[in-house]
mmCIF file of C-alpha atoms in Angstrom:
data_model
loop_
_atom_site.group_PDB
_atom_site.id
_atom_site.type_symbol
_atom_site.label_atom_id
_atom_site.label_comp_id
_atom_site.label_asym_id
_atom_site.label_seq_id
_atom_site.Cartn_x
_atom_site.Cartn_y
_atom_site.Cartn_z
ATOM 1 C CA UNK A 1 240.136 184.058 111.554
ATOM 2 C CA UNK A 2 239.571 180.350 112.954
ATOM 3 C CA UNK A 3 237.921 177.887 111.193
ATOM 4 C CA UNK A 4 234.996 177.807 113.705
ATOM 5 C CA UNK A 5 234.973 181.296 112.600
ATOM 6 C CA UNK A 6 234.714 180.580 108.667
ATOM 7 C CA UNK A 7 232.339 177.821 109.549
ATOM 8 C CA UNK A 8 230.063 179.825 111.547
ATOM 9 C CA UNK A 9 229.979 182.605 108.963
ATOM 10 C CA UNK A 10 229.331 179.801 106.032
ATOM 11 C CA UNK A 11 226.639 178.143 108.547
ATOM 12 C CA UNK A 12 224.992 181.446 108.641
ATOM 13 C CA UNK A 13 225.252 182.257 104.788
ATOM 14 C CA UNK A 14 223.770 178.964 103.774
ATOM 15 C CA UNK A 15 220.659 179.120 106.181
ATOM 16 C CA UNK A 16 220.511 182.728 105.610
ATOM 17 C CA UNK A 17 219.425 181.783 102.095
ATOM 18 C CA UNK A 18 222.524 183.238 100.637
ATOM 19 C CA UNK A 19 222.988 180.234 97.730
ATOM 20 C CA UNK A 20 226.043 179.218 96.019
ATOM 21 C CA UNK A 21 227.075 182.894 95.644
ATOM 22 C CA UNK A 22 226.907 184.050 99.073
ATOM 23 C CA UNK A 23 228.394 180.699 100.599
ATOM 24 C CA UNK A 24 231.206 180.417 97.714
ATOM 25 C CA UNK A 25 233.966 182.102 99.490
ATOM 26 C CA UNK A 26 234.301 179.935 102.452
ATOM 27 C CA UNK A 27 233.892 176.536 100.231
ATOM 28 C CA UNK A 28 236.653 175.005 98.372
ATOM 29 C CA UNK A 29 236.314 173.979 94.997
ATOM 30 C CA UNK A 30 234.930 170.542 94.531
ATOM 31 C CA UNK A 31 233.898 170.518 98.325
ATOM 32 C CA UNK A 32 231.568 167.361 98.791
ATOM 33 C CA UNK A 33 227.775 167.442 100.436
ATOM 34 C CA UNK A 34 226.412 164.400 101.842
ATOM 35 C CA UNK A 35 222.876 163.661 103.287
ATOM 36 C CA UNK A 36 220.844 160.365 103.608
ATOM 37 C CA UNK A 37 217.638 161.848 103.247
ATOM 38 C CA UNK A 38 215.595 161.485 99.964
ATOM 39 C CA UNK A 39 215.353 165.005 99.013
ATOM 40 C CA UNK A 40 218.890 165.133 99.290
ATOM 41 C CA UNK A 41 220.592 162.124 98.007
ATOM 42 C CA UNK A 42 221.235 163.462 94.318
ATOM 43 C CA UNK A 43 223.146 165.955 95.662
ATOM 44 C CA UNK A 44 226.740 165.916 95.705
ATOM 45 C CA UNK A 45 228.270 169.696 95.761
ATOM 46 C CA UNK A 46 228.265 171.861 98.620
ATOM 47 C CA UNK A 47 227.273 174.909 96.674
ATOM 48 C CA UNK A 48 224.391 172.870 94.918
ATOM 49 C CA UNK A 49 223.082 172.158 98.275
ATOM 50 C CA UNK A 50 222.939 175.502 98.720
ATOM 51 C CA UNK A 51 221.722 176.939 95.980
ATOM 52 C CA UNK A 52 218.723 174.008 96.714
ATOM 53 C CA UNK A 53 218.241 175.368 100.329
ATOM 54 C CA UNK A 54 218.101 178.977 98.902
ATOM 55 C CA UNK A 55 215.716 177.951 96.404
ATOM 56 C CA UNK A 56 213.380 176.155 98.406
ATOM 57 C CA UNK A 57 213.554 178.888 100.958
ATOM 58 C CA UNK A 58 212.854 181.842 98.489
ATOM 59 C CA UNK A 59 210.069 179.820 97.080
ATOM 60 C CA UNK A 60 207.435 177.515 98.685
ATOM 61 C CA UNK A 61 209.064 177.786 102.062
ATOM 62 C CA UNK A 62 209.168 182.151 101.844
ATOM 63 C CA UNK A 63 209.534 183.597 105.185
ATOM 64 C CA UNK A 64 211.278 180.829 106.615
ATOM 65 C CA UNK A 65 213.994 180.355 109.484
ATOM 66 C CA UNK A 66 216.198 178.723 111.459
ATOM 67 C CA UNK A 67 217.615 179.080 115.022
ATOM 68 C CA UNK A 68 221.137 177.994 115.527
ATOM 69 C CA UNK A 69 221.226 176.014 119.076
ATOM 70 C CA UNK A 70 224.687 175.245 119.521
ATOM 71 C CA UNK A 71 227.840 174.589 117.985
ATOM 72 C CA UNK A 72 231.653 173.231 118.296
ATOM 73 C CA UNK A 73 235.088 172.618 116.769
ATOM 74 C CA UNK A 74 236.864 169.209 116.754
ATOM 75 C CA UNK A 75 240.658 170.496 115.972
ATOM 76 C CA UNK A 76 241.380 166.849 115.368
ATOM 77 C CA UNK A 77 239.401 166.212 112.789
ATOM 78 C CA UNK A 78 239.008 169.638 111.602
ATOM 79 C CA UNK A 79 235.614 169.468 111.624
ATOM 80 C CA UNK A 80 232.754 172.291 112.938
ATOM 81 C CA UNK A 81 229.159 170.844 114.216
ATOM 82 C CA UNK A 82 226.155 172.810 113.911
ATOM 83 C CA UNK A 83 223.059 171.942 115.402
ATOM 84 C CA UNK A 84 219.582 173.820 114.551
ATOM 85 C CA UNK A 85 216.197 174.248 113.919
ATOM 86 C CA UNK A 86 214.738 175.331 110.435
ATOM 87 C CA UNK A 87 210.922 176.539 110.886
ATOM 88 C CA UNK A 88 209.214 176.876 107.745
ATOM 89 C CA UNK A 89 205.593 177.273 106.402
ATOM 90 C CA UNK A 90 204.717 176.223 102.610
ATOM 91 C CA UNK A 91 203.030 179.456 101.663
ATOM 92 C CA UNK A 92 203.971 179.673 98.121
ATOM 93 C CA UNK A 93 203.769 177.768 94.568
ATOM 94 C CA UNK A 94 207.468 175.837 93.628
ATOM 95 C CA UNK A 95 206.665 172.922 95.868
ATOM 96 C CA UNK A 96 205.774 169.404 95.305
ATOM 97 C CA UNK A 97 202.119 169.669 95.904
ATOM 98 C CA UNK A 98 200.024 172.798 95.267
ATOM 99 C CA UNK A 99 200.207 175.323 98.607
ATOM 100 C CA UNK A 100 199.517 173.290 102.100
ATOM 101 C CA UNK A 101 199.908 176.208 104.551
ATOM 102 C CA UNK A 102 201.104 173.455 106.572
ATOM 103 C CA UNK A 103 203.861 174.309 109.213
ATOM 104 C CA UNK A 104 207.167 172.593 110.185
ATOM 105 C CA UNK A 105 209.771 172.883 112.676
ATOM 106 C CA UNK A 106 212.764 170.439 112.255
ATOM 107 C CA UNK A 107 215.693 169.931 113.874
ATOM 108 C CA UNK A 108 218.823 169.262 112.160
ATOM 109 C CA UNK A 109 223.225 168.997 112.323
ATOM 110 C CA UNK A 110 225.822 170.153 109.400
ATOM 111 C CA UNK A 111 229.074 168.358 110.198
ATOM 112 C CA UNK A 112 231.527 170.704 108.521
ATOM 113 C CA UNK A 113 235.275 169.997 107.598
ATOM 114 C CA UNK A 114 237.456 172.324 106.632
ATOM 115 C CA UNK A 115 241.190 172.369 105.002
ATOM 116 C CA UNK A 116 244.342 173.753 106.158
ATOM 117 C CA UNK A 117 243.188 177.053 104.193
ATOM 118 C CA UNK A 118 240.048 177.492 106.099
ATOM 119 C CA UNK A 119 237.543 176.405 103.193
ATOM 120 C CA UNK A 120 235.123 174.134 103.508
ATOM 121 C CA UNK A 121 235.673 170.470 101.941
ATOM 122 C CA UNK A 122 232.894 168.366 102.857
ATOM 123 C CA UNK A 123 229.838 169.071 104.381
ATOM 124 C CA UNK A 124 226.920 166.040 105.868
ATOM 125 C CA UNK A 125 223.597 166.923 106.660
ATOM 126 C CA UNK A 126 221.723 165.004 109.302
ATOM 127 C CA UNK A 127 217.433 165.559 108.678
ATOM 128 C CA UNK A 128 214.705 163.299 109.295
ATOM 129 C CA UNK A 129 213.554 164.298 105.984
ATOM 130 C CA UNK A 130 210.481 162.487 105.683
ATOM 131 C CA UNK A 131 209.274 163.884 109.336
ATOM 132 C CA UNK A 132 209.772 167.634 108.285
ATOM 133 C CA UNK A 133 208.204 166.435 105.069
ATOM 134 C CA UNK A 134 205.195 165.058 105.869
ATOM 135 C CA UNK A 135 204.616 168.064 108.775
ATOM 136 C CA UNK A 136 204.867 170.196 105.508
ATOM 137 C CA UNK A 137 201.941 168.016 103.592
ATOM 138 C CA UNK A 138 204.513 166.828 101.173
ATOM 139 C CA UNK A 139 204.278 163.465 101.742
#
């Protein structure tokens, strides 16, 4: 399997709500997250991140979903690009404010590296935060 092949699969697992378990075979120990978006910027692991995502999306966001819009492989850099929407409605408690019923649809990019061994190492997340946010009545 390639590593646009991994990555894809790990893409899916990690939007597909999967959490650290499901995602934990295609991510190296250790394997850095990176986003500069305040929800985000305390977290450091790869498998945190999505263990967050899964929690978020099994909780206040239940029901929610993403659409994957495109995608690519830079050999030289070894790293995969995802580029997507996440559509999500806060319908239940676990939030930062009680329930909104307030809708969002925001678009978003993973840059994924991977090693030699086809795991991922790193992972960035580019999200205007505060936009998907504030369409959510969280801020």
């Amino acid at each position: 399997m390639t590593n646009i092949d991994i990555a894809t699969r790990f893409f899916h697992a990690c939007e597909g709500l999967e959490g650290a378990e499901g995602c934990k075979q295609y991510v190296s120990a250790g394997a850095k997250f990176d986003a500069q978006c305040e929800p985000l910027v305390e977290i450091t692991d790869v498998l945190d991140y999505c263990d967050w995502l899964a929690g978020i999306g099994k909780g206040p966001l239940l029901g929610c979903s993403y659409v994957l819009h495109c995608s690519s492989y830079d050999d030289s850099t070894n790293t995969a690009l995802f580029f997507g929407t996440f559509k999500a409605k806060h319908v239940a408690d676990g939030g930062p404010v009680p329930v909104t019923m307030k809708e969002a649809s925001s678009h978003f990019v993973y840059a994924v590296k991977m090693n030699d061994e086809g795991k991922v190492i790193e992972m960035t997340k580019i999200w205007n935060a505060p936009w998907a946010l504030s369409r959510l009545g969280w801020a």
